PDB file of C-alpha atoms and ligand atoms in Angstrom:
ATOM      1  CA  MET A   1      -0.151  -0.040  -0.235  1.00 44.00           C
ATOM      2  CA  MET A   2       1.382   3.418  -1.131  1.00 45.00           C
ATOM      3  CA  ASN A   3       1.815   5.602   1.970  1.00 45.00           C
ATOM      4  CA  ASP A   4       0.223   8.569   0.442  1.00 50.00           C
ATOM      5  CA  LYS A   5      -2.893   7.396  -0.056  1.00 82.00           C
ATOM      6  CA  ILE A   6      -3.427   6.749   3.783  1.00 97.00           C
ATOM      7  CA  VAL A   7      -3.914  10.587   4.712  1.00 98.00           C
ATOM      8  CA  THR A   8      -5.201  12.659   1.896  1.00 98.00           C
ATOM      9  CA  ARG A   9      -3.671  16.214   2.580  1.00 98.00           C
ATOM     10  CA  TYR A  10      -5.855  18.922   2.132  1.00 98.00           C
ATOM     11  CA  LYS A  11      -5.671  20.937  -1.132  1.00 98.00           C
ATOM     12  CA  GLY A  12      -5.346  24.261   0.730  1.00 98.00           C
ATOM     13  CA  ASN A  13      -2.492  23.398   3.032  1.00 98.00           C
ATOM     14  CA  PRO A  14      -1.290  25.325   4.875  1.00 98.00           C
ATOM     15  CA  ILE A  15      -4.619  26.194   6.747  1.00 99.00           C
ATOM     16  CA  LEU A  16      -2.906  28.304   9.190  1.00 98.00           C
ATOM     17  CA  THR A  17       0.429  30.356   9.131  1.00 98.00           C
ATOM     18  CA  LYS A  18       1.857  33.414  11.075  1.00 98.00           C
ATOM     19  CA  ASP A  19       0.381  35.672   8.841  1.00 98.00           C
ATOM     20  CA  ASN A  20      -3.003  34.832  10.232  1.00 98.00           C
ATOM     21  CA  VAL A  21      -2.384  35.767  13.444  1.00 98.00           C
ATOM     22  CA  PRO A  22      -2.827  39.323  14.794  1.00 98.00           C
ATOM     23  CA  TYR A  23       0.528  39.549  16.847  1.00 98.00           C
ATOM     24  CA  PRO A  24       3.633  39.195  16.103  1.00 98.00           C
ATOM     25  CA  VAL A  25       4.788  35.327  15.948  1.00 98.00           C
ATOM     26  CA  ALA A  26       7.327  33.371  14.284  1.00 98.00           C
ATOM     27  CA  THR A  27       5.267  30.221  13.577  1.00 98.00           C
ATOM     28  CA  VAL A  28       1.995  28.218  14.139  1.00 98.00           C
ATOM     29  CA  HIS A  29       2.495  24.735  14.701  1.00 98.00           C
ATOM     30  CA  ASN A  30       1.732  21.650  16.932  1.00 98.00           C
ATOM     31  CA  ALA A  31      -2.120  22.398  18.045  1.00 99.00           C
ATOM     32  CA  GLY A  32      -4.811  20.390  19.773  1.00 98.00           C
ATOM     33  CA  VAL A  33      -7.923  20.584  18.018  1.00 98.00           C
ATOM     34  CA  VAL A  34     -11.485  19.758  19.004  1.00 98.00           C
ATOM     35  CA  LYS A  35     -15.107  20.185  17.842  1.00 98.00           C
ATOM     36  CA  TYR A  36     -16.993  22.286  20.662  1.00 98.00           C
ATOM     37  CA  GLN A  37     -20.420  23.560  19.830  1.00 97.00           C
ATOM     38  CA  ASN A  38     -20.535  22.840  15.860  1.00 96.00           C
ATOM     39  CA  LYS A  39     -17.213  24.580  15.705  1.00 98.00           C
ATOM     40  CA  TYR A  40     -13.506  23.207  15.601  1.00 98.00           C
ATOM     41  CA  ILE A  41     -11.504  25.030  17.950  1.00 98.00           C
ATOM     42  CA  MET A  42      -7.684  24.972  17.406  1.00 99.00           C
ATOM     43  CA  LEU A  43      -5.294  25.548  20.475  1.00 99.00           C
ATOM     44  CA  PHE A  44      -1.959  26.747  18.185  1.00 99.00           C
ATOM     45  CA  ARG A  45       1.622  26.642  19.644  1.00 98.00           C
ATOM     46  CA  SER A  46       3.469  30.018  18.477  1.00 98.00           C
ATOM     47  CA  HIS A  47       7.215  30.834  18.575  1.00 98.00           C
ATOM     48  CA  LEU A  48       7.245  34.370  19.631  1.00 98.00           C
ATOM     49  CA  LEU A  49       9.910  36.410  17.960  1.00 98.00           C
ATOM     50  CA  ASN A  50      12.055  35.813  21.665  1.00 97.00           C
ATOM     51  CA  GLY A  51      11.850  31.943  20.625  1.00 97.00           C
ATOM     52  CA  ARG A  52       9.733  31.372  23.528  1.00 98.00           C
ATOM     53  CA  SER A  53       6.074  29.750  22.806  1.00 98.00           C
ATOM     54  CA  ILE A  54       2.357  30.451  23.600  1.00 98.00           C
ATOM     55  CA  ILE A  55      -0.770  29.014  22.810  1.00 98.00           C
ATOM     56  CA  GLY A  56      -3.392  30.869  20.455  1.00 98.00           C
ATOM     57  CA  ILE A  57      -6.800  30.008  19.678  1.00 99.00           C
ATOM     58  CA  ALA A  58      -8.342  30.090  16.369  1.00 99.00           C
ATOM     59  CA  ARG A  59     -12.246  28.686  15.028  1.00 98.00           C
ATOM     60  CA  SER A  60     -13.537  27.154  12.278  1.00 98.00           C
ATOM     61  CA  ASP A  61     -16.885  25.952  10.733  1.00 98.00           C
ATOM     62  CA  ASP A  62     -15.406  23.481   8.524  1.00 98.00           C
ATOM     63  CA  GLY A  63     -12.166  22.141   9.935  1.00 98.00           C
ATOM     64  CA  TYR A  64     -10.160  24.183   7.256  1.00 98.00           C
ATOM     65  CA  ASN A  65     -10.745  27.959   7.735  1.00 98.00           C
ATOM     66  CA  PHE A  66      -9.480  29.393  10.675  1.00 98.00           C
ATOM     67  CA  LYS A  67      -9.821  32.750  12.299  1.00 98.00           C
ATOM     68  CA  VAL A  68      -7.637  33.470  15.039  1.00 98.00           C
ATOM     69  CA  LYS A  69      -8.766  35.116  18.085  1.00 98.00           C
ATOM     70  CA  PRO A  70      -6.535  38.640  18.563  1.00 98.00           C
ATOM     71  CA  GLU A  71      -5.621  37.502  22.268  1.00 98.00           C
ATOM     72  CA  PRO A  72      -3.357  34.246  22.876  1.00 98.00           C
ATOM     73  CA  PHE A  73      -5.254  31.430  25.048  1.00 98.00           C
ATOM     74  CA  LEU A  74      -2.411  30.272  27.286  1.00 98.00           C
ATOM     75  CA  VAL A  75       0.847  31.907  28.356  1.00 98.00           C
ATOM     76  CA  PRO A  76       3.487  31.413  30.928  1.00 97.00           C
ATOM     77  CA  SER A  77       2.408  32.134  34.301  1.00 95.00           C
ATOM     78  CA  SER A  78       4.758  34.790  36.039  1.00 88.00           C
ATOM     79  CA  VAL A  79       3.385  34.231  39.653  1.00 82.00           C
ATOM     80  CA  SER A  80       1.921  30.944  41.419  1.00 80.00           C
ATOM     81  CA  LYS A  81       3.021  27.332  41.658  1.00 85.00           C
ATOM     82  CA  PHE A  82       3.213  27.391  37.814  1.00 94.00           C
ATOM     83  CA  GLY A  83       5.713  30.575  37.461  1.00 95.00           C
ATOM     84  CA  GLU A  84       8.285  28.643  39.025  1.00 95.00           C
ATOM     85  CA  TYR A  85       8.270  25.576  36.148  1.00 97.00           C
ATOM     86  CA  GLU A  86       6.763  27.286  32.907  1.00 96.00           C
ATOM     87  CA  GLU A  87       9.005  30.598  32.858  1.00 96.00           C
ATOM     88  CA  TYR A  88       9.759  29.812  29.317  1.00 97.00           C
ATOM     89  CA  SER A  89       7.312  28.267  27.549  1.00 98.00           C
ATOM     90  CA  VAL A  90       4.142  26.334  26.978  1.00 98.00           C
ATOM     91  CA  GLU A  91       3.965  24.242  24.090  1.00 98.00           C
ATOM     92  CA  ASP A  92       2.378  21.265  22.307  1.00 98.00           C
ATOM     93  CA  LEU A  93      -1.425  21.311  23.940  1.00 98.00           C
ATOM     94  CA  ARG A  94      -3.728  18.421  23.682  1.00 98.00           C
ATOM     95  CA  ILE A  95      -7.295  18.543  24.170  1.00 98.00           C
ATOM     96  CA  SER A  96      -9.752  15.916  25.769  1.00 98.00           C
ATOM     97  CA  LYS A  97     -13.401  16.116  26.197  1.00 98.00           C
ATOM     98  CA  ILE A  98     -14.602  14.574  29.422  1.00 97.00           C
ATOM     99  CA  ASP A  99     -18.035  15.057  30.158  1.00 95.00           C
ATOM    100  CA  THR A 100     -18.549  18.916  29.967  1.00 95.00           C
ATOM    101  CA  ASP A 101     -14.970  19.513  30.800  1.00 98.00           C
ATOM    102  CA  PHE A 102     -12.163  20.124  28.381  1.00 98.00           C
ATOM    103  CA  LEU A 103      -8.293  18.984  29.490  1.00 98.00           C
ATOM    104  CA  LEU A 104      -5.772  20.536  28.356  1.00 98.00           C
ATOM    105  CA  THR A 105      -2.410  19.149  28.687  1.00 98.00           C
ATOM    106  CA  TYR A 106       0.614  21.135  27.516  1.00 98.00           C
ATOM    107  CA  SER A 107       4.538  21.187  27.952  1.00 98.00           C
ATOM    108  CA  ALA A 108       5.920  23.601  30.677  1.00 98.00           C
ATOM    109  CA  TYR A 109       9.650  24.533  30.022  1.00 98.00           C
ATOM    110  CA  SER A 110      11.499  26.106  32.703  1.00 97.00           C
ATOM    111  CA  ARG A 111      15.305  26.012  33.625  1.00 96.00           C
ATOM    112  CA  HIS A 112      14.448  23.104  35.804  1.00 96.00           C
ATOM    113  CA  GLY A 113      13.685  21.266  32.697  1.00 96.00           C
ATOM    114  CA  VAL A 114      10.078  20.205  31.014  1.00 97.00           C
ATOM    115  CA  ARG A 115       6.449  19.074  32.788  1.00 98.00           C
ATOM    116  CA  ILE A 116       3.327  18.669  31.936  1.00 98.00           C
ATOM    117  CA  GLY A 117       0.471  21.108  32.792  1.00 98.00           C
ATOM    118  CA  LEU A 118      -3.103  20.696  33.215  1.00 98.00           C
ATOM    119  CA  ALA A 119      -5.522  23.052  32.525  1.00 98.00           C
ATOM    120  CA  LYS A 120      -8.991  22.640  32.175  1.00 98.00           C
ATOM    121  CA  THR A 121     -11.726  24.950  30.354  1.00 98.00           C
ATOM    122  CA  LYS A 122     -15.731  24.420  29.608  1.00 98.00           C
ATOM    123  CA  ASP A 123     -15.943  27.219  26.939  1.00 98.00           C
ATOM    124  CA  PHE A 124     -12.642  28.263  25.471  1.00 98.00           C
ATOM    125  CA  GLU A 125     -13.569  31.658  26.818  1.00 98.00           C
ATOM    126  CA  THR A 126     -12.198  31.429  30.346  1.00 97.00           C
ATOM    127  CA  VAL A 127      -9.302  28.809  31.415  1.00 97.00           C
ATOM    128  CA  GLU A 128      -8.101  27.538  34.558  1.00 97.00           C
ATOM    129  CA  LYS A 129      -4.769  26.024  35.390  1.00 97.00           C
ATOM    130  CA  ILE A 130      -5.184  22.984  37.651  1.00 97.00           C
ATOM    131  CA  ALA A 131      -1.849  20.996  38.393  1.00 97.00           C
ATOM    132  CA  LEU A 132       1.581  20.245  37.006  1.00 98.00           C
ATOM    133  CA  ILE A 133       1.219  16.728  36.741  1.00 98.00           C
ATOM    134  CA  THR A 134       4.502  15.128  35.668  1.00 97.00           C
ATOM    135  CA  GLN A 135       8.355  15.734  37.435  1.00 96.00           C
ATOM    136  CA  ALA A 136      11.143  16.551  34.704  1.00 95.00           C
ATOM    137  CA  ASP A 137      11.761  15.460  32.170  1.00 95.00           C
ATOM    138  CA  SER A 138       8.195  14.420  30.385  1.00 96.00           C
ATOM    139  CA  ARG A 139       6.241  15.962  27.346  1.00 96.00           C
ATOM    140  CA  ASN A 140       3.572  14.680  24.864  1.00 97.00           C
ATOM    141  CA  VAL A 141       0.739  13.513  27.726  1.00 98.00           C
ATOM    142  CA  VAL A 142      -2.589  13.072  26.152  1.00 98.00           C
ATOM    143  CA  ILE A 143      -5.882  11.844  28.341  1.00 98.00           C
ATOM    144  CA  PHE A 144      -7.942   9.489  27.107  1.00 98.00           C
ATOM    145  CA  PRO A 145     -11.294  11.068  26.018  1.00 98.00           C
ATOM    146  CA  GLU A 146     -13.474   8.798  28.932  1.00 98.00           C
ATOM    147  CA  LYS A 147     -12.705   7.391  32.215  1.00 98.00           C
ATOM    148  CA  ILE A 148     -11.692   3.674  31.983  1.00 98.00           C
ATOM    149  CA  LYS A 149     -12.767   1.472  34.774  1.00 98.00           C
ATOM    150  CA  GLY A 150     -13.507   4.268  37.228  1.00 98.00           C
ATOM    151  CA  GLN A 151      -9.927   5.812  36.475  1.00 98.00           C
ATOM    152  CA  TYR A 152      -8.710   8.710  34.009  1.00 98.00           C
ATOM    153  CA  VAL A 153      -6.175   7.365  31.931  1.00 98.00           C
ATOM    154  CA  ARG A 154      -3.291   9.205  29.908  1.00 98.00           C
ATOM    155  CA  LEU A 155      -0.312   8.149  27.611  1.00 98.00           C
ATOM    156  CA  ASP A 156       3.152   9.473  29.003  1.00 97.00           C
ATOM    157  CA  ARG A 157       6.198  10.157  27.112  1.00 97.00           C
ATOM    158  CA  PRO A 158       8.900  10.360  30.088  1.00 95.00           C
ATOM    159  CA  HIS A 159      12.297  11.036  28.886  1.00 92.00           C
ATOM    160  CA  SER A 160      15.400   8.845  30.156  1.00 85.00           C
ATOM    161  CA  GLU A 161      18.800   8.675  29.478  1.00 85.00           C
ATOM    162  CA  ILE A 162      19.036   4.885  29.566  1.00 90.00           C
ATOM    163  CA  SER A 163      16.003   3.591  27.902  1.00 89.00           C
ATOM    164  CA  LYS A 164      14.852   5.464  24.539  1.00 91.00           C
ATOM    165  CA  TRP A 165      12.012   7.885  24.324  1.00 96.00           C
ATOM    166  CA  SER A 166       9.021   5.187  24.475  1.00 98.00           C
ATOM    167  CA  ILE A 167       5.346   5.810  25.362  1.00 98.00           C
ATOM    168  CA  TRP A 168       4.158   4.758  28.849  1.00 98.00           C
ATOM    169  CA  ILE A 169       0.922   4.528  30.464  1.00 98.00           C
ATOM    170  CA  SER A 170      -0.501   5.895  33.935  1.00 98.00           C
ATOM    171  CA  TYR A 171      -3.698   6.247  35.988  1.00 98.00           C
ATOM    172  CA  SER A 172      -5.560   8.885  38.043  1.00 98.00           C
ATOM    173  CA  LEU A 173      -8.581   9.305  40.087  1.00 98.00           C
ATOM    174  CA  ASP A 174      -8.490  12.769  40.161  1.00 98.00           C
ATOM    175  CA  LEU A 175      -6.288  13.962  37.591  1.00 98.00           C
ATOM    176  CA  VAL A 176      -3.709  15.621  39.795  1.00 98.00           C
ATOM    177  CA  HIS A 177      -2.049  12.249  41.409  1.00 98.00           C
ATOM    178  CA  TRP A 178      -1.045   9.712  38.558  1.00 98.00           C
ATOM    179  CA  GLY A 179       0.862   6.520  38.958  1.00 98.00           C
ATOM    180  CA  ASN A 180       0.370   2.887  38.489  1.00 98.00           C
ATOM    181  CA  SER A 181       2.941   3.146  35.120  1.00 98.00           C
ATOM    182  CA  LYS A 182       3.618   0.661  32.696  1.00 98.00           C
ATOM    183  CA  LEU A 183       5.832   0.553  29.360  1.00 98.00           C
ATOM    184  CA  LEU A 184       3.814   0.046  26.372  1.00 98.00           C
ATOM    185  CA  ILE A 185       5.717   0.992  23.030  1.00 98.00           C
ATOM    186  CA  LYS A 186       8.984   1.604  22.322  1.00 98.00           C
ATOM    187  CA  PRO A 187      11.089   3.082  19.201  1.00 97.00           C
ATOM    188  CA  GLU A 188      12.072  -0.178  16.966  1.00 97.00           C
ATOM    189  CA  PRO A 189      15.895  -0.424  16.112  1.00 96.00           C
ATOM    190  CA  TYR A 190      16.635   0.270  12.569  1.00 96.00           C
ATOM    191  CA  HIS A 191      13.008   0.899  11.763  1.00 97.00           C
ATOM    192  CA  TRP A 192      11.234   4.864  10.864  1.00 98.00           C
ATOM    193  CA  ASP A 193      11.003   5.560  14.572  1.00 98.00           C
ATOM    194  CA  GLU A 194      13.923   3.985  15.892  1.00 97.00           C
ATOM    195  CA  MET A 195      15.018   7.410  17.562  1.00 97.00           C
ATOM    196  CA  LYS A 196      12.062   8.224  19.850  1.00 97.00           C
ATOM    197  CA  ILE A 197       8.383   7.898  19.322  1.00 98.00           C
ATOM    198  CA  GLY A 198       5.682  10.048  21.529  1.00 98.00           C
ATOM    199  CA  PRO A 199       1.953  10.295  21.929  1.00 98.00           C
ATOM    200  CA  GLY A 200       0.298  12.486  19.331  1.00 98.00           C
ATOM    201  CA  ALA A 201      -3.335  13.063  19.071  1.00 98.00           C
ATOM    202  CA  THR A 202      -5.795  12.515  21.625  1.00 98.00           C
ATOM    203  CA  PRO A 203      -6.719   8.765  21.195  1.00 98.00           C
ATOM    204  CA  ILE A 204      -9.691   8.047  19.186  1.00 98.00           C
ATOM    205  CA  LYS A 205     -12.352   5.343  19.845  1.00 98.00           C
ATOM    206  CA  THR A 206     -13.316   2.929  17.357  1.00 98.00           C
ATOM    207  CA  ASP A 207     -15.073  -0.490  17.643  1.00 97.00           C
ATOM    208  CA  LYS A 208     -11.621  -2.255  17.467  1.00 98.00           C
ATOM    209  CA  GLY A 209      -9.921  -0.229  20.263  1.00 98.00           C
ATOM    210  CA  TRP A 210      -8.009   2.726  20.996  1.00 98.00           C
ATOM    211  CA  LEU A 211      -6.475   4.401  18.008  1.00 98.00           C
ATOM    212  CA  ASN A 212      -3.595   6.210  18.826  1.00 98.00           C
ATOM    213  CA  ILE A 213      -1.615   8.499  16.341  1.00 99.00           C
ATOM    214  CA  TYR A 214       1.769   9.030  17.199  1.00 98.00           C
ATOM    215  CA  HIS A 215       4.894  10.750  16.068  1.00 98.00           C
ATOM    216  CA  GLY A 216       8.244   8.953  15.160  1.00 98.00           C
ATOM    217  CA  VAL A 217      11.795  10.001  14.579  1.00 98.00           C
ATOM    218  CA  PHE A 218      14.381   8.969  12.374  1.00 98.00           C
ATOM    219  CA  ASN A 219      17.996  10.456  12.649  1.00 97.00           C
ATOM    220  CA  THR A 220      19.905  10.932   9.524  1.00 96.00           C
ATOM    221  CA  MET A 221      23.020  12.381   7.906  1.00 95.00           C
ATOM    222  CA  SER A 222      21.042  15.618   7.683  1.00 91.00           C
ATOM    223  CA  GLY A 223      19.181  15.675  10.903  1.00 97.00           C
ATOM    224  CA  ALA A 224      15.999  14.248  12.460  1.00 98.00           C
ATOM    225  CA  VAL A 225      12.919  13.333  10.443  1.00 98.00           C
ATOM    226  CA  TYR A 226       9.500  13.266  12.160  1.00 98.00           C
ATOM    227  CA  ARG A 227       6.709  10.992  10.647  1.00 98.00           C
ATOM    228  CA  LEU A 228       3.093   9.825  12.068  1.00 98.00           C
ATOM    229  CA  GLY A 229       2.389   6.504  12.762  1.00 98.00           C
ATOM    230  CA  VAL A 230      -0.625   4.610  14.518  1.00 98.00           C
ATOM    231  CA  ALA A 231      -1.307   1.878  17.312  1.00 98.00           C
ATOM    232  CA  LEU A 232      -4.313   0.296  18.664  1.00 98.00           C
ATOM    233  CA  HIS A 233      -5.009  -0.470  22.042  1.00 98.00           C
ATOM    234  CA  ASP A 234      -7.592  -2.520  24.054  1.00 98.00           C
ATOM    235  CA  LEU A 235     -10.953  -0.401  24.475  1.00 98.00           C
ATOM    236  CA  ASN A 236     -11.236  -1.927  28.450  1.00 98.00           C
ATOM    237  CA  ASP A 237      -7.460  -2.010  29.020  1.00 98.00           C
ATOM    238  CA  PRO A 238      -5.541   0.547  26.964  1.00 98.00           C
ATOM    239  CA  SER A 239      -2.109  -1.022  28.259  1.00 98.00           C
ATOM    240  CA  ILE A 240      -2.955  -4.025  26.484  1.00 98.00           C
ATOM    241  CA  ILE A 241      -1.632  -3.275  22.827  1.00 98.00           C
ATOM    242  CA  ILE A 242      -3.458  -4.995  19.931  1.00 98.00           C
ATOM    243  CA  GLY A 243      -0.909  -3.594  17.079  1.00 98.00           C
ATOM    244  CA  VAL A 244       1.583  -1.104  16.039  1.00 98.00           C
ATOM    245  CA  SER A 245       1.514  -0.701  12.339  1.00 98.00           C
ATOM    246  CA  ASP A 246       4.725  -1.215  10.764  1.00 98.00           C
ATOM    247  CA  GLN A 247       4.814   1.549   8.493  1.00 98.00           C
ATOM    248  CA  TRP A 248       4.002   5.067   8.771  1.00 98.00           C
ATOM    249  CA  ILE A 249       1.113   7.014   7.695  1.00 98.00           C
ATOM    250  CA  LEU A 250       2.244  10.623   6.947  1.00 98.00           C
ATOM    251  CA  GLN A 251       5.877  11.506   6.119  1.00 98.00           C
ATOM    252  CA  PRO A 252       7.281  15.182   5.632  1.00 98.00           C
ATOM    253  CA  GLU A 253       6.697  15.687   1.542  1.00 98.00           C
ATOM    254  CA  ASP A 254       4.991  19.281   0.944  1.00 98.00           C
ATOM    255  CA  PRO A 255       7.639  21.859   0.663  1.00 98.00           C
ATOM    256  CA  TRP A 256       6.066  23.521   3.969  1.00 98.00           C
ATOM    257  CA  GLU A 257       6.859  20.394   5.717  1.00 98.00           C
ATOM    258  CA  ILE A 258      10.421  19.580   4.532  1.00 98.00           C
ATOM    259  CA  THR A 259      11.903  23.035   4.899  1.00 98.00           C
ATOM    260  CA  GLY A 260      11.002  25.717   7.781  1.00 98.00           C
ATOM    261  CA  TYR A 261      12.039  26.305  11.571  1.00 97.00           C
ATOM    262  CA  VAL A 262      12.762  22.507  12.395  1.00 98.00           C
ATOM    263  CA  SER A 263      12.798  20.822   8.669  1.00 98.00           C
ATOM    264  CA  ASN A 264      11.332  17.795   8.062  1.00 98.00           C
ATOM    265  CA  VAL A 265       8.907  17.682  10.497  1.00 98.00           C
ATOM    266  CA  VAL A 266       5.456  16.373  10.933  1.00 98.00           C
ATOM    267  CA  PHE A 267       3.798  16.617  14.406  1.00 99.00           C
ATOM    268  CA  THR A 268       0.513  16.207  15.585  1.00 99.00           C
ATOM    269  CA  CYS A 269      -1.559  16.964  18.668  1.00 98.00           C
ATOM    270  CA  GLY A 270      -4.942  16.427  17.735  1.00 98.00           C
ATOM    271  CA  ALA A 271      -7.426  14.719  15.550  1.00 98.00           C
ATOM    272  CA  VAL A 272     -11.063  15.198  14.925  1.00 98.00           C
ATOM    273  CA  GLN A 273     -13.022  11.838  14.261  1.00 98.00           C
ATOM    274  CA  GLU A 274     -16.044  12.895  11.959  1.00 98.00           C
ATOM    275  CA  ASP A 275     -19.551  10.999  11.507  1.00 96.00           C
ATOM    276  CA  ASN A 276     -18.542   9.372   8.083  1.00 97.00           C
ATOM    277  CA  GLY A 277     -15.795   6.943   9.460  1.00 98.00           C
ATOM    278  CA  SER A 278     -13.003   9.443   8.992  1.00 98.00           C
ATOM    279  CA  VAL A 279     -10.706  11.425  10.650  1.00 98.00           C
ATOM    280  CA  LYS A 280      -9.202  14.871  10.365  1.00 98.00           C
ATOM    281  CA  ILE A 281      -5.877  14.537  11.241  1.00 99.00           C
ATOM    282  CA  TYR A 282      -3.616  18.159  12.174  1.00 99.00           C
ATOM    283  CA  TRP A 283      -0.226  18.917  11.739  1.00 99.00           C
ATOM    284  CA  GLY A 284       2.385  20.850  12.590  1.00 99.00           C
ATOM    285  CA  GLY A 285       4.603  21.308   9.233  1.00 99.00           C
ATOM    286  CA  ALA A 286       8.614  21.686  10.118  1.00 98.00           C
ATOM    287  CA  ASP A 287       7.448  23.229  13.182  1.00 98.00           C
ATOM    288  CA  THR A 288       5.937  26.517  11.368  1.00 98.00           C
ATOM    289  CA  VAL A 289       2.346  26.012   9.679  1.00 98.00           C
ATOM    290  CA  MET A 290      -0.404  24.254  10.521  1.00 99.00           C
ATOM    291  CA  CYS A 291      -1.691  21.145   7.997  1.00 99.00           C
ATOM    292  CA  VAL A 292      -4.834  19.044   7.712  1.00 98.00           C
ATOM    293  CA  GLY A 293      -5.411  15.747   5.914  1.00 98.00           C
ATOM    294  CA  GLU A 294      -8.382  13.294   6.045  1.00 98.00           C
ATOM    295  CA  ALA A 295      -7.899   9.454   6.732  1.00 98.00           C
ATOM    296  CA  ASN A 296     -10.485   6.535   6.701  1.00 98.00           C
ATOM    297  CA  ILE A 297     -10.583   4.939  10.429  1.00 98.00           C
ATOM    298  CA  ASN A 298     -10.592   1.337   9.251  1.00 98.00           C
ATOM    299  CA  LYS A 299      -8.149   1.758   7.588  1.00 98.00           C
ATOM    300  CA  LEU A 300      -5.793   3.001   9.824  1.00 98.00           C
ATOM    301  CA  VAL A 301      -7.019   0.506  12.798  1.00 98.00           C
ATOM    302  CA  SER A 302      -6.853  -2.325   9.847  1.00 98.00           C
ATOM    303  CA  LEU A 303      -2.716  -1.343   9.242  1.00 98.00           C
ATOM    304  CA  CYS A 304      -2.439  -1.790  13.126  1.00 98.00           C
ATOM    305  CA  ILE A 305      -3.962  -5.163  13.123  1.00 98.00           C
ATOM    306  CA  ASN A 306      -2.878  -6.580   9.876  1.00 98.00           C
ATOM    307  CA  ASN A 307       0.760  -5.489   9.458  1.00 95.00           C
ATOM    308  CA  PRO A 308       1.875  -4.682  13.197  1.00 98.00           C
ATOM    309  CA  ARG A 309       5.750  -4.625  14.404  1.00 98.00           C
ATOM    310  CA  LYS A 310       6.754  -5.524  17.914  1.00 97.00           C
ATOM    311  CA  PRO A 311       5.467  -2.722  20.688  1.00 98.00           C
ATOM    312  CA  LEU A 312       8.572  -3.611  22.673  1.00 96.00           C
TER     313      LEU A 312
HETATM  314  C1  LIG B 401       9.897  17.711  19.399  1.00 58.24           C
HETATM  315  C2  LIG B 401       9.228  19.001  20.394  1.00 58.24           C
HETATM  316  C3  LIG B 401       8.524  19.289  19.074  1.00 58.24           C
HETATM  317  C4  LIG B 401       8.383  19.653  18.014  1.00 58.24           C
HETATM  318  C5  LIG B 401       9.792  18.636  17.271  1.00 58.24           C
HETATM  319  C6  LIG B 401      10.477  18.930  15.850  1.00 58.24           C
HETATM  320  O1  LIG B 401      10.996  17.420  20.112  1.00 58.24           O
HETATM  321  O2  LIG B 401       9.774  19.951  20.630  1.00 58.24           O
HETATM  322  O3  LIG B 401       7.572  20.494  19.738  1.00 58.24           O
HETATM  323  O4  LIG B 401       7.619  19.744  16.799  1.00 58.24           O
HETATM  324  O5  LIG B 401      10.426  18.246  18.493  1.00 58.24           O
HETATM  325  O6  LIG B 401      11.009  20.214  15.894  1.00 58.24           O
END
């Protein structure tokens, strides 16, 4: 199967760039996206002109044409318990809807390393920071969009010098204290995701399992290449991996994915499941612009089941 048939890129890519942002930024990328009141809400990362990142907000009726609000949505706190740990940046936010709350997880950077911040909103007008929910160094946390057996569940990506960057799972009763962690998927040696992997979009519920669209990195003589892949987790126990697709589903190919702030990057923080069996996958191109493409969910699921590689 040809890789370029799995995700059909939108012809109007890139769908959002720095020119669409009414305040000075260098990039628009790595956005969490969700549907709320029949609109698509995009919470995107931008590098400011000092190289640090904040989160902006854009809305759309169709998932392709977005309009950015004049004020940023989430910026580093300068006071409170958050100030110490997000002094440098807030980055790569994911959105997970549970009941009437939208849970927002983002990377918080400071001189002490990178941790995950949790914030909540009900309406994307006001936002409340709740807690820092990991130690350093951890990035790319996505919370499953429903409680499973009475617990909140998240995919984690702690960083360790000994074991390569891998996908873990943890559990919580109150969203603040997490534990019972377990390693689920590791980079596969001499494979497109051999250098590191991390959770990408918020998992999507299908009748065959939770679909996890993740990113994988391969190092080359001209630097790292970021691609997207898929894994399927058991519905009732997402620590059970049904399959990890051997092949990637998306790689940098368009000019704005190949060249930019960081070249050769497609990186996702959000995907929206549609009623017709498709999913809109949103990705940052070269850490510079936002793009979207569509894939058939059954096709992604069957890649995980029919052509898997070893998870660990
Ligand atoms: C990762 C993160 C992402 C970024 C990617 C490519 O480590 O910093 O935010 O998109 O690198 O630069």
